[in-house]
Tab-separated table of C-alpha atoms and ligand atoms in Angstrom:
chain	number	residue	atom	x	y	z
A	1	UNK	CA	-0.181	-11.175	5.042
A	2	UNK	CA	2.188	-8.487	6.407
A	3	UNK	CA	0.433	-5.983	8.652
A	4	UNK	CA	1.054	-2.225	8.290
A	5	UNK	CA	0.461	0.385	11.003
A	6	UNK	CA	-0.323	3.941	9.898
A	7	UNK	CA	0.164	6.649	12.520
A	8	UNK	CA	-1.394	10.027	11.664
A	9	UNK	CA	-4.583	10.364	9.611
A	10	UNK	CA	-4.439	13.944	8.358
A	11	UNK	CA	-4.835	14.849	4.663
A	12	UNK	CA	-1.963	12.617	3.612
A	13	UNK	CA	-2.469	9.810	6.148
A	14	UNK	CA	-6.124	9.240	5.317
A	15	UNK	CA	-5.348	9.220	1.586
A	16	UNK	CA	-2.572	6.650	2.092
A	17	UNK	CA	-4.850	4.506	4.285
A	18	UNK	CA	-7.664	4.561	1.702
A	19	UNK	CA	-5.380	3.651	-1.172
A	20	UNK	CA	-3.528	0.873	0.684
A	21	UNK	CA	-6.863	-0.491	1.868
A	22	UNK	CA	-8.153	-0.562	-1.716
A	23	UNK	CA	-5.085	-2.575	-2.631
A	24	UNK	CA	-6.107	-5.177	-0.065
A	25	UNK	CA	-3.294	-4.590	2.447
A	26	UNK	CA	-3.833	-5.380	6.088
A	27	UNK	CA	-3.861	-2.085	8.028
A	28	UNK	CA	-4.056	-0.864	11.609
A	29	UNK	CA	-4.735	2.867	11.926
A	30	UNK	CA	-3.820	5.306	14.674
A	31	UNK	CA	-4.676	8.941	15.334
A	32	UNK	CA	-5.245	10.900	18.530
A	33	UNK	CA	-8.517	12.111	17.011
A	34	UNK	CA	-11.133	9.320	17.046
A	35	UNK	CA	-13.171	11.035	14.363
A	36	UNK	CA	-10.429	10.107	11.847
A	37	UNK	CA	-11.472	6.425	11.914
A	38	UNK	CA	-12.099	4.757	8.588
A	39	UNK	CA	-14.998	2.351	8.751
A	40	UNK	CA	-14.076	-1.298	8.699
A	41	UNK	CA	-10.417	-0.775	9.648
A	42	UNK	CA	-8.879	-1.490	13.070
A	43	UNK	CA	-8.184	1.800	14.843
A	44	UNK	CA	-6.446	2.963	18.006
A	45	UNK	CA	-5.640	6.329	19.580
A	46	UNK	CA	-2.550	4.814	21.243
A	47	UNK	CA	0.532	4.627	18.991
A	48	UNK	CA	2.241	2.218	21.415
A	49	UNK	CA	-0.270	-0.457	20.440
A	50	UNK	CA	1.132	-0.310	16.913
A	51	UNK	CA	4.765	0.068	17.999
A	52	UNK	CA	4.554	-2.953	20.313
A	53	UNK	CA	2.460	-5.257	18.132
A	54	UNK	CA	4.804	-8.052	16.962
A	55	UNK	CA	2.523	-8.749	13.997
A	56	UNK	CA	3.131	-5.266	12.585
A	57	UNK	CA	5.850	-5.451	9.962
A	58	UNK	CA	5.966	-1.813	8.871
A	59	UNK	CA	5.013	1.537	10.405
A	60	UNK	CA	4.004	4.495	8.246
A	61	UNK	CA	4.550	7.690	10.264
A	62	UNK	CA	2.477	10.593	8.956
A	63	UNK	CA	1.972	12.841	11.966
A	64	UNK	CA	4.734	15.286	10.962
A	65	UNK	CA	6.779	17.509	13.297
A	66	UNK	CA	9.724	16.545	15.498
A	67	UNK	CA	8.095	14.940	18.534
A	68	UNK	CA	6.692	12.409	19.117
A	69	UNK	CA	7.422	11.510	15.470
A	70	UNK	CA	11.104	10.915	16.299
A	71	UNK	CA	10.225	8.616	19.199
A	72	UNK	CA	7.687	6.704	17.093
A	73	UNK	CA	10.162	6.130	14.253
A	74	UNK	CA	13.055	5.203	16.542
A	75	UNK	CA	10.763	2.960	18.637
A	76	UNK	CA	9.394	1.185	15.562
A	77	UNK	CA	12.896	0.524	14.174
A	78	UNK	CA	14.175	-0.729	17.529
A	79	UNK	CA	11.158	-3.038	17.729
A	80	UNK	CA	12.170	-4.570	14.402
A	81	UNK	CA	9.718	-2.760	12.126
A	82	UNK	CA	10.450	-1.088	8.814
A	83	UNK	CA	9.447	2.569	8.627
A	84	UNK	CA	8.093	4.837	5.914
A	85	UNK	CA	7.663	8.525	6.683
A	86	UNK	CA	6.820	11.741	4.848
A	87	UNK	CA	8.252	13.815	7.676
A	88	UNK	CA	10.835	16.303	6.373
A	89	UNK	CA	11.267	17.979	9.751
A	90	UNK	CA	12.333	14.802	11.519
A	91	UNK	CA	14.548	13.663	8.632
A	92	UNK	CA	16.181	17.096	8.392
A	93	UNK	CA	16.894	17.176	12.121
A	94	UNK	CA	17.502	13.508	12.983
A	95	UNK	CA	17.930	11.774	9.600
A	96	UNK	CA	21.401	10.333	10.101
A	97	UNK	CA	20.661	9.283	13.682
A	98	UNK	CA	17.458	7.480	12.644
A	99	UNK	CA	19.244	5.945	9.670
A	100	UNK	CA	21.886	4.549	12.042
A	101	UNK	CA	19.174	2.988	14.206
A	102	UNK	CA	17.620	1.469	11.060
A	103	UNK	CA	20.947	0.014	9.890
A	104	UNK	CA	21.754	-1.395	13.347
A	105	UNK	CA	18.350	-3.094	13.416
A	106	UNK	CA	18.630	-4.205	9.769
A	107	UNK	CA	15.413	-2.410	8.876
A	108	UNK	CA	14.462	0.021	6.096
A	109	UNK	CA	13.795	3.694	6.727
A	110	UNK	CA	12.291	5.347	3.630
A	111	UNK	CA	11.146	8.947	3.193
A	112	UNK	CA	10.557	9.672	-0.506
A	113	UNK	CA	7.443	11.740	0.258
A	114	UNK	CA	9.408	14.124	2.497
A	115	UNK	CA	10.683	16.068	-0.519
A	116	UNK	CA	8.860	17.016	-3.711
A	117	UNK	CA	5.549	15.256	-2.975
A	118	UNK	CA	4.945	12.783	-5.788
A	119	UNK	CA	8.266	13.477	-7.575
A	120	UNK	CA	10.691	10.575	-6.992
A	121	UNK	CA	13.635	12.915	-6.459
A	122	UNK	CA	15.220	11.144	-3.489
A	123	UNK	CA	15.245	7.868	-5.366
A	124	UNK	CA	16.657	9.628	-8.438
A	125	UNK	CA	19.542	11.172	-6.477
A	126	UNK	CA	20.191	8.041	-4.427
A	127	UNK	CA	20.071	5.572	-7.338
A	128	UNK	CA	19.453	6.661	-10.921
A	129	UNK	CA	21.685	9.741	-10.921
A	130	UNK	CA	24.725	8.449	-9.038
A	131	UNK	CA	26.625	8.684	-12.340
A	132	UNK	CA	25.693	12.300	-12.962
A	133	UNK	CA	28.205	13.976	-10.669
A	134	UNK	CA	25.553	16.518	-9.664
A	135	UNK	CA	27.210	19.745	-8.468
A	136	UNK	CA	24.145	21.928	-8.118
A	137	UNK	CA	20.542	21.270	-7.104
A	138	UNK	CA	17.938	24.022	-7.492
A	139	UNK	CA	14.324	23.467	-6.699
A	140	UNK	CA	10.862	24.750	-6.167
A	141	UNK	CA	10.200	22.610	-3.119
A	142	UNK	CA	7.234	24.273	-1.466
A	143	UNK	CA	3.827	24.053	-3.091
A	144	UNK	CA	2.153	26.660	-0.894
A	145	UNK	CA	4.586	29.472	-1.715
A	146	UNK	CA	4.706	28.498	-5.377
A	147	UNK	CA	0.910	28.584	-5.457
A	148	UNK	CA	0.855	32.013	-3.769
A	149	UNK	CA	3.501	33.497	-6.076
A	150	UNK	CA	1.808	32.082	-9.177
A	151	UNK	CA	-1.551	33.546	-8.123
A	152	UNK	CA	0.127	36.879	-7.310
A	153	UNK	CA	1.532	36.917	-10.858
A	154	UNK	CA	-2.117	36.540	-11.891
A	155	UNK	CA	-2.843	39.736	-9.861
A	156	UNK	CA	-4.265	38.175	-6.709
A	157	UNK	CA	-3.230	39.685	-3.389
A	158	UNK	CA	-1.019	37.715	-1.010
A	159	UNK	CA	-3.650	37.047	1.689
A	160	UNK	CA	-6.271	35.685	-0.728
A	161	UNK	CA	-3.682	33.503	-2.451
A	162	UNK	CA	-2.548	32.073	0.915
A	163	UNK	CA	-6.146	31.350	1.898
A	164	UNK	CA	-6.699	29.476	-1.364
A	165	UNK	CA	-3.549	27.400	-0.801
A	166	UNK	CA	-4.732	26.514	2.707
A	167	UNK	CA	-8.196	25.579	1.470
A	168	UNK	CA	-6.652	23.284	-1.133
A	169	UNK	CA	-4.735	21.450	1.610
A	170	UNK	CA	-1.178	22.357	0.534
A	171	UNK	CA	-0.102	24.401	3.554
A	172	UNK	CA	1.495	23.112	6.737
A	173	UNK	CA	-0.531	23.204	9.986
A	174	UNK	CA	1.387	26.410	10.694
A	175	UNK	CA	1.649	28.115	7.270
A	176	UNK	CA	4.461	30.360	8.511
A	177	UNK	CA	6.731	27.324	7.934
A	178	UNK	CA	5.890	27.487	4.253
A	179	UNK	CA	5.897	31.283	3.973
A	180	UNK	CA	9.184	31.824	5.804
A	181	UNK	CA	10.950	29.250	3.633
A	182	UNK	CA	11.554	26.757	6.472
A	183	UNK	CA	9.746	23.895	4.757
A	184	UNK	CA	11.807	24.389	1.572
A	185	UNK	CA	14.978	24.671	3.698
A	186	UNK	CA	14.346	21.295	5.332
A	187	UNK	CA	13.785	19.758	1.921
A	188	UNK	CA	16.917	21.154	0.245
A	189	UNK	CA	18.943	20.141	3.323
A	190	UNK	CA	17.741	16.556	2.822
A	191	UNK	CA	18.481	16.536	-0.928
A	192	UNK	CA	21.917	18.103	-0.443
A	193	UNK	CA	22.758	15.627	2.332
A	194	UNK	CA	21.923	12.673	0.078
A	195	UNK	CA	23.603	14.065	-3.015
A	196	UNK	CA	26.811	15.166	-1.297
A	197	UNK	CA	26.819	12.213	1.146
A	198	UNK	CA	26.909	14.382	4.220
A	199	UNK	CA	24.330	15.524	6.785
A	200	UNK	CA	23.352	19.161	6.733
A	201	UNK	CA	20.725	20.654	8.971
A	202	UNK	CA	18.402	23.371	7.643
A	203	UNK	CA	19.220	25.713	10.530
A	204	UNK	CA	22.752	26.172	9.198
A	205	UNK	CA	22.118	28.326	6.126
A	206	UNK	CA	20.494	31.410	4.626
A	207	UNK	CA	16.692	31.277	4.413
A	208	UNK	CA	14.460	34.129	3.303
A	209	UNK	CA	10.731	33.672	2.870
A	210	UNK	CA	8.142	35.354	0.681
A	211	UNK	CA	6.378	37.388	3.380
A	212	UNK	CA	7.684	40.783	2.293
A	213	UNK	CA	6.778	40.344	-1.383
A	214	UNK	CA	3.999	42.616	-2.605
A	215	UNK	CA	2.176	43.372	-5.835
A	216	UNK	CA	4.714	46.124	-6.687
A	217	UNK	CA	7.462	43.507	-6.814
A	218	UNK	CA	5.419	41.060	-8.847
A	219	UNK	CA	4.413	43.756	-11.352
A	220	UNK	CA	8.049	44.811	-11.673
A	221	UNK	CA	9.075	41.202	-12.374
A	222	UNK	CA	6.289	40.912	-14.974
A	223	UNK	CA	7.444	44.130	-16.635
A	224	UNK	CA	10.935	42.649	-17.071
A	225	UNK	CA	9.633	39.316	-18.355
A	226	UNK	CA	10.729	37.597	-15.134
A	227	UNK	CA	8.942	35.162	-12.825
A	228	UNK	CA	9.223	35.252	-9.022
A	229	UNK	CA	9.867	31.868	-7.398
A	230	UNK	CA	11.001	30.635	-4.005
A	231	UNK	CA	14.165	28.820	-5.054
A	232	UNK	CA	16.021	26.444	-2.759
A	233	UNK	CA	19.510	25.522	-3.893
A	234	UNK	CA	22.647	23.664	-2.899
A	235	UNK	CA	25.885	23.980	-4.832
A	236	UNK	CA	29.498	22.906	-4.384
A	237	UNK	CA	31.778	25.917	-4.665
A	238	UNK	CA	35.588	25.946	-4.387
A	239	UNK	CA	35.474	27.050	-0.756
A	240	UNK	CA	32.513	24.985	0.490
A	241	UNK	CA	28.852	24.189	0.039
A	242	UNK	CA	26.466	27.045	-0.632
A	243	UNK	CA	22.910	26.393	0.481
A	244	UNK	CA	20.123	28.919	0.376
A	245	UNK	CA	16.394	29.434	0.138
A	246	UNK	CA	15.311	32.787	-1.211
A	247	UNK	CA	12.700	34.454	-3.371
A	248	UNK	CA	14.270	34.841	-6.772
A	249	UNK	CA	13.282	36.598	-9.970
A	250	UNK	CA	14.187	34.255	-12.807
A	251	UNK	CA	14.015	34.643	-16.551
A	252	UNK	CA	11.107	32.945	-18.311
A	253	UNK	CA	13.701	30.732	-20.024
A	254	UNK	CA	14.905	29.254	-16.741
A	255	UNK	CA	14.005	25.529	-16.434
A	256	UNK	CA	11.970	26.260	-13.275
A	257	UNK	CA	10.065	29.274	-14.660
A	258	UNK	CA	7.099	27.327	-16.000
A	259	UNK	CA	6.551	25.322	-12.807
A	260	UNK	CA	3.287	26.877	-11.609
A	261	UNK	CA	0.755	26.655	-8.760
A	262	UNK	CA	1.457	23.908	-6.224
A	263	UNK	CA	3.747	21.992	-8.563
A	264	UNK	CA	7.306	21.322	-7.417
A	265	UNK	CA	10.427	20.768	-9.510
A	266	UNK	CA	14.079	19.991	-9.043
A	267	UNK	CA	16.791	20.954	-11.510
A	268	UNK	CA	20.002	18.964	-11.166
A	269	UNK	CA	23.166	20.208	-12.853
A	270	UNK	CA	26.023	17.788	-13.286
A	271	UNK	CA	27.476	15.941	-16.263
A	272	UNK	CA	23.913	16.157	-17.585
A	273	UNK	CA	21.234	18.683	-16.643
A	274	UNK	CA	17.980	17.110	-15.550
A	275	UNK	CA	14.675	18.590	-14.426
A	276	UNK	CA	12.107	16.538	-12.537
A	277	UNK	CA	8.699	18.133	-12.021
A	278	UNK	CA	5.295	17.153	-10.723
A	279	UNK	CA	2.659	17.509	-8.045
A	280	UNK	CA	4.410	18.534	-4.879
A	281	UNK	CA	1.892	19.175	-2.118
A	282	UNK	CA	-1.291	17.803	-0.601
A	283	UNK	CA	-2.604	14.346	-1.378
A	284	UNK	CA	-0.186	13.801	-4.277
A	285	UNK	CA	2.561	12.795	-1.827
A	286	UNK	CA	0.534	9.618	-1.119
A	287	UNK	CA	2.029	8.208	-4.330
A	288	UNK	CA	5.530	8.417	-2.875
A	289	UNK	CA	4.489	6.924	0.468
A	290	UNK	CA	2.807	4.007	-1.282
A	291	UNK	CA	5.825	3.418	-3.538
A	292	UNK	CA	8.057	3.232	-0.445
A	293	UNK	CA	5.619	0.804	1.221
A	294	UNK	CA	5.649	-1.376	-1.899
A	295	UNK	CA	9.424	-1.352	-2.177
A	296	UNK	CA	9.666	-2.625	1.367
A	297	UNK	CA	6.964	-5.257	0.764
A	298	UNK	CA	8.912	-6.312	-2.326
A	299	UNK	CA	12.051	-6.944	-0.268
A	300	UNK	CA	14.022	-3.656	-0.302
A	301	UNK	CA	17.189	-3.854	1.801
A	302	UNK	CA	18.258	-1.263	4.402
A	303	UNK	CA	20.476	1.387	2.831
A	304	UNK	CA	22.376	4.527	3.782
A	305	UNK	CA	21.197	7.780	2.234
A	306	UNK	CA	23.416	10.138	4.210
A	307	UNK	CA	27.170	10.127	4.687
A	308	UNK	CA	30.102	11.508	6.598
A	309	UNK	CA	31.614	13.882	4.042
A	310	UNK	CA	32.481	17.156	5.704
A	311	UNK	CA	31.842	20.453	3.981
A	312	UNK	CA	32.204	24.033	5.058
A	313	UNK	CA	28.755	25.599	4.752
A	314	UNK	CA	29.287	29.063	3.325
A	315	UNK	CA	27.942	31.823	5.509
A	316	UNK	CA	25.155	34.218	4.416
A	317	UNK	CA	27.578	37.063	3.965
A	318	UNK	CA	29.510	35.113	1.327
A	319	UNK	CA	26.496	34.707	-0.955
A	320	UNK	CA	26.911	36.562	-4.219
A	321	UNK	CA	23.864	37.625	-6.215
A	322	UNK	CA	22.172	40.356	-8.149
A	323	UNK	CA	19.523	41.830	-5.886
A	324	UNK	CA	16.181	43.481	-6.575
A	325	UNK	CA	15.558	46.069	-3.851
A	326	UNK	CA	12.284	47.899	-3.271
A	327	UNK	CA	12.465	51.034	-1.218
A	328	UNK	CA	9.639	53.059	0.210
A	329	UNK	CA	11.070	56.463	-0.637
A	330	UNK	CA	10.159	60.109	-0.235
A	331	UNK	CA	9.228	61.572	-3.660
A	332	UNK	CA	11.601	64.579	-3.565
A	333	UNK	CA	14.787	65.773	-5.255
A	334	UNK	CA	17.926	64.078	-3.924
A	335	UNK	CA	16.326	60.833	-2.799
A	336	UNK	CA	17.683	58.670	-5.616
A	337	UNK	CA	21.000	60.441	-5.139
A	338	UNK	CA	20.987	59.320	-1.488
A	339	UNK	CA	20.157	55.687	-2.292
A	340	UNK	CA	22.620	55.433	-5.178
A	341	UNK	CA	25.238	57.223	-3.062
A	342	UNK	CA	24.921	54.641	-0.284
A	343	UNK	CA	25.168	51.805	-2.833
A	344	UNK	CA	28.120	53.443	-4.556
A	345	UNK	CA	29.937	54.022	-1.225
A	346	UNK	CA	29.737	50.249	-0.790
A	347	UNK	CA	30.917	49.628	-4.373
A	348	UNK	CA	27.553	48.184	-5.380
A	349	UNK	CA	26.830	48.874	-9.004
A	350	UNK	CA	23.261	49.584	-10.142
A	351	UNK	CA	21.909	47.672	-13.135
A	352	UNK	CA	18.349	49.048	-13.337
A	353	UNK	CA	16.345	51.651	-11.479
A	354	UNK	CA	12.673	52.593	-11.677
A	355	UNK	CA	10.193	54.604	-9.624
A	356	UNK	CA	6.964	52.610	-9.473
A	357	UNK	CA	4.409	55.439	-9.202
A	358	UNK	CA	4.118	58.989	-7.913
A	359	UNK	CA	2.821	60.448	-4.685
A	360	UNK	CA	2.884	63.400	-2.332
A	361	UNK	CA	4.312	61.185	0.374
A	362	UNK	CA	6.263	57.957	-0.254
A	363	UNK	CA	6.657	55.951	-3.452
A	364	UNK	CA	8.088	52.535	-4.240
A	365	UNK	CA	11.473	52.663	-5.971
A	366	UNK	CA	12.900	49.502	-7.506
A	367	UNK	CA	16.630	49.032	-7.956
A	368	UNK	CA	18.363	45.967	-9.368
A	369	UNK	CA	22.036	45.710	-8.538
A	370	UNK	CA	24.851	43.918	-10.307
A	371	UNK	CA	26.356	41.033	-8.364
A	372	UNK	CA	27.443	41.832	-4.853
A	373	UNK	CA	28.029	40.010	-1.579
A	374	UNK	CA	24.999	39.776	0.695
A	375	UNK	CA	27.170	41.129	3.525
A	376	UNK	CA	28.056	44.198	1.409
A	377	UNK	CA	24.391	44.753	0.621
A	378	UNK	CA	23.516	44.551	4.303
A	379	UNK	CA	26.102	47.102	5.313
A	380	UNK	CA	24.923	49.435	2.546
A	381	UNK	CA	21.304	49.121	3.669
A	382	UNK	CA	22.425	49.785	7.232
A	383	UNK	CA	23.697	53.235	6.220
A	384	UNK	CA	20.452	54.355	4.559
A	385	UNK	CA	18.539	57.220	6.130
A	386	UNK	CA	15.279	55.348	6.838
A	387	UNK	CA	13.279	58.592	6.914
A	388	UNK	CA	14.221	59.170	3.273
A	389	UNK	CA	14.186	55.604	1.962
A	390	UNK	CA	13.213	52.443	3.772
A	391	UNK	CA	13.991	48.983	2.358
A	392	UNK	CA	10.802	46.920	1.991
A	393	UNK	CA	11.707	43.979	-0.182
A	394	UNK	CA	14.878	42.084	-1.133
A	395	UNK	CA	14.645	39.482	-3.893
A	396	UNK	CA	17.516	37.681	-5.607
A	397	UNK	CA	17.739	38.084	-9.378
A	398	UNK	CA	18.890	35.298	-11.695
A	399	UNK	CA	18.133	36.841	-15.043
B	1	HSE	N1	3.365	22.423	2.917
B	1	HSE	C1	4.104	21.717	1.929
B	1	HSE	C2	4.078	22.522	0.672
B	1	HSE	C3	3.505	20.387	1.607
B	1	HSE	O1	3.358	23.522	0.587
B	1	HSE	O2	4.789	22.153	-0.237
B	1	HSE	C4	4.215	19.174	2.005
B	1	HSE	O3	5.576	19.228	2.135
């Protein structure tokens, strides 16, 4: 029987090991922490034992992060082993390089679990949807932030919601990756690279996280019948590819509006519009890892996911959107005049405006603009008198 080495026995790794073991596969486990051993299964703390064992046919890398994950994957491929990984960071950063090593060594490199947890979105883009001519991908790709935003819409405060998400095992080891949108950025970079047959790195585009969102913003969204989501998107425009990750207020009719808690979803717009949704974080990703393992056991051939198409990645300043802006403003005559004056000087038109309370000192003021360039918005905000009105929250509006 073909032997499989699993490196990394965290939440996902131990779930994968248990399930593959139940299915009677021959496993060798590895983790730097000896307490992660699973009784009855061969175990080592030294990954090189797995990488150099000629009887090991496939390595499942589940340690996450860039290094030594990169070295383990590259080493396994060079030693003639197939590789399955759930590591979005390493695929985002080194995907095409690792793919080249896999092709040269005639081995498979599969990473379905890197994006969307249990949702088979990579396989869908790579195989089933090649006829769809997909021009735009929008997704909720981070379970932790979706969980936090959903719970905040149910009136919970941000800190408690984050703690719950961590306790449920959705968050990264460093949750700031989730919160700041970096995890979602790595995932949309991977999907866009596969769909547009290119290789984009997540450091090349606009990413805004959810850390400045407060209950005022969520209540405002509720009052308009909108839902706040961290949306990651990639779209072909006439002048290049637009990629972004940003908190976005969407209408309840939007295909992603009902995707709640830790669920993920991807909406693909092409000749047909398709939405794939499902469990996106925590143990659910084991399903995708196991499917990749089975495909390889069933004789999958090495294939290229990425490509050499070259696109101009549109810069942040070129993004056009409606924006929700929350100011912390002095509650005195002339304050709205100042804010609207600054917006008007920059030719930004106001769609809605509302003061969210009253106070002797400062009050939140919400303004939703019509479409404007992000660069124009930034220069307008730069000319505000911060003592009168300070910007506290910027959320895109797609309603
Ligand atoms: N931390 C990720 C999330 C899970 O919250 O979606 C795996 O990618």
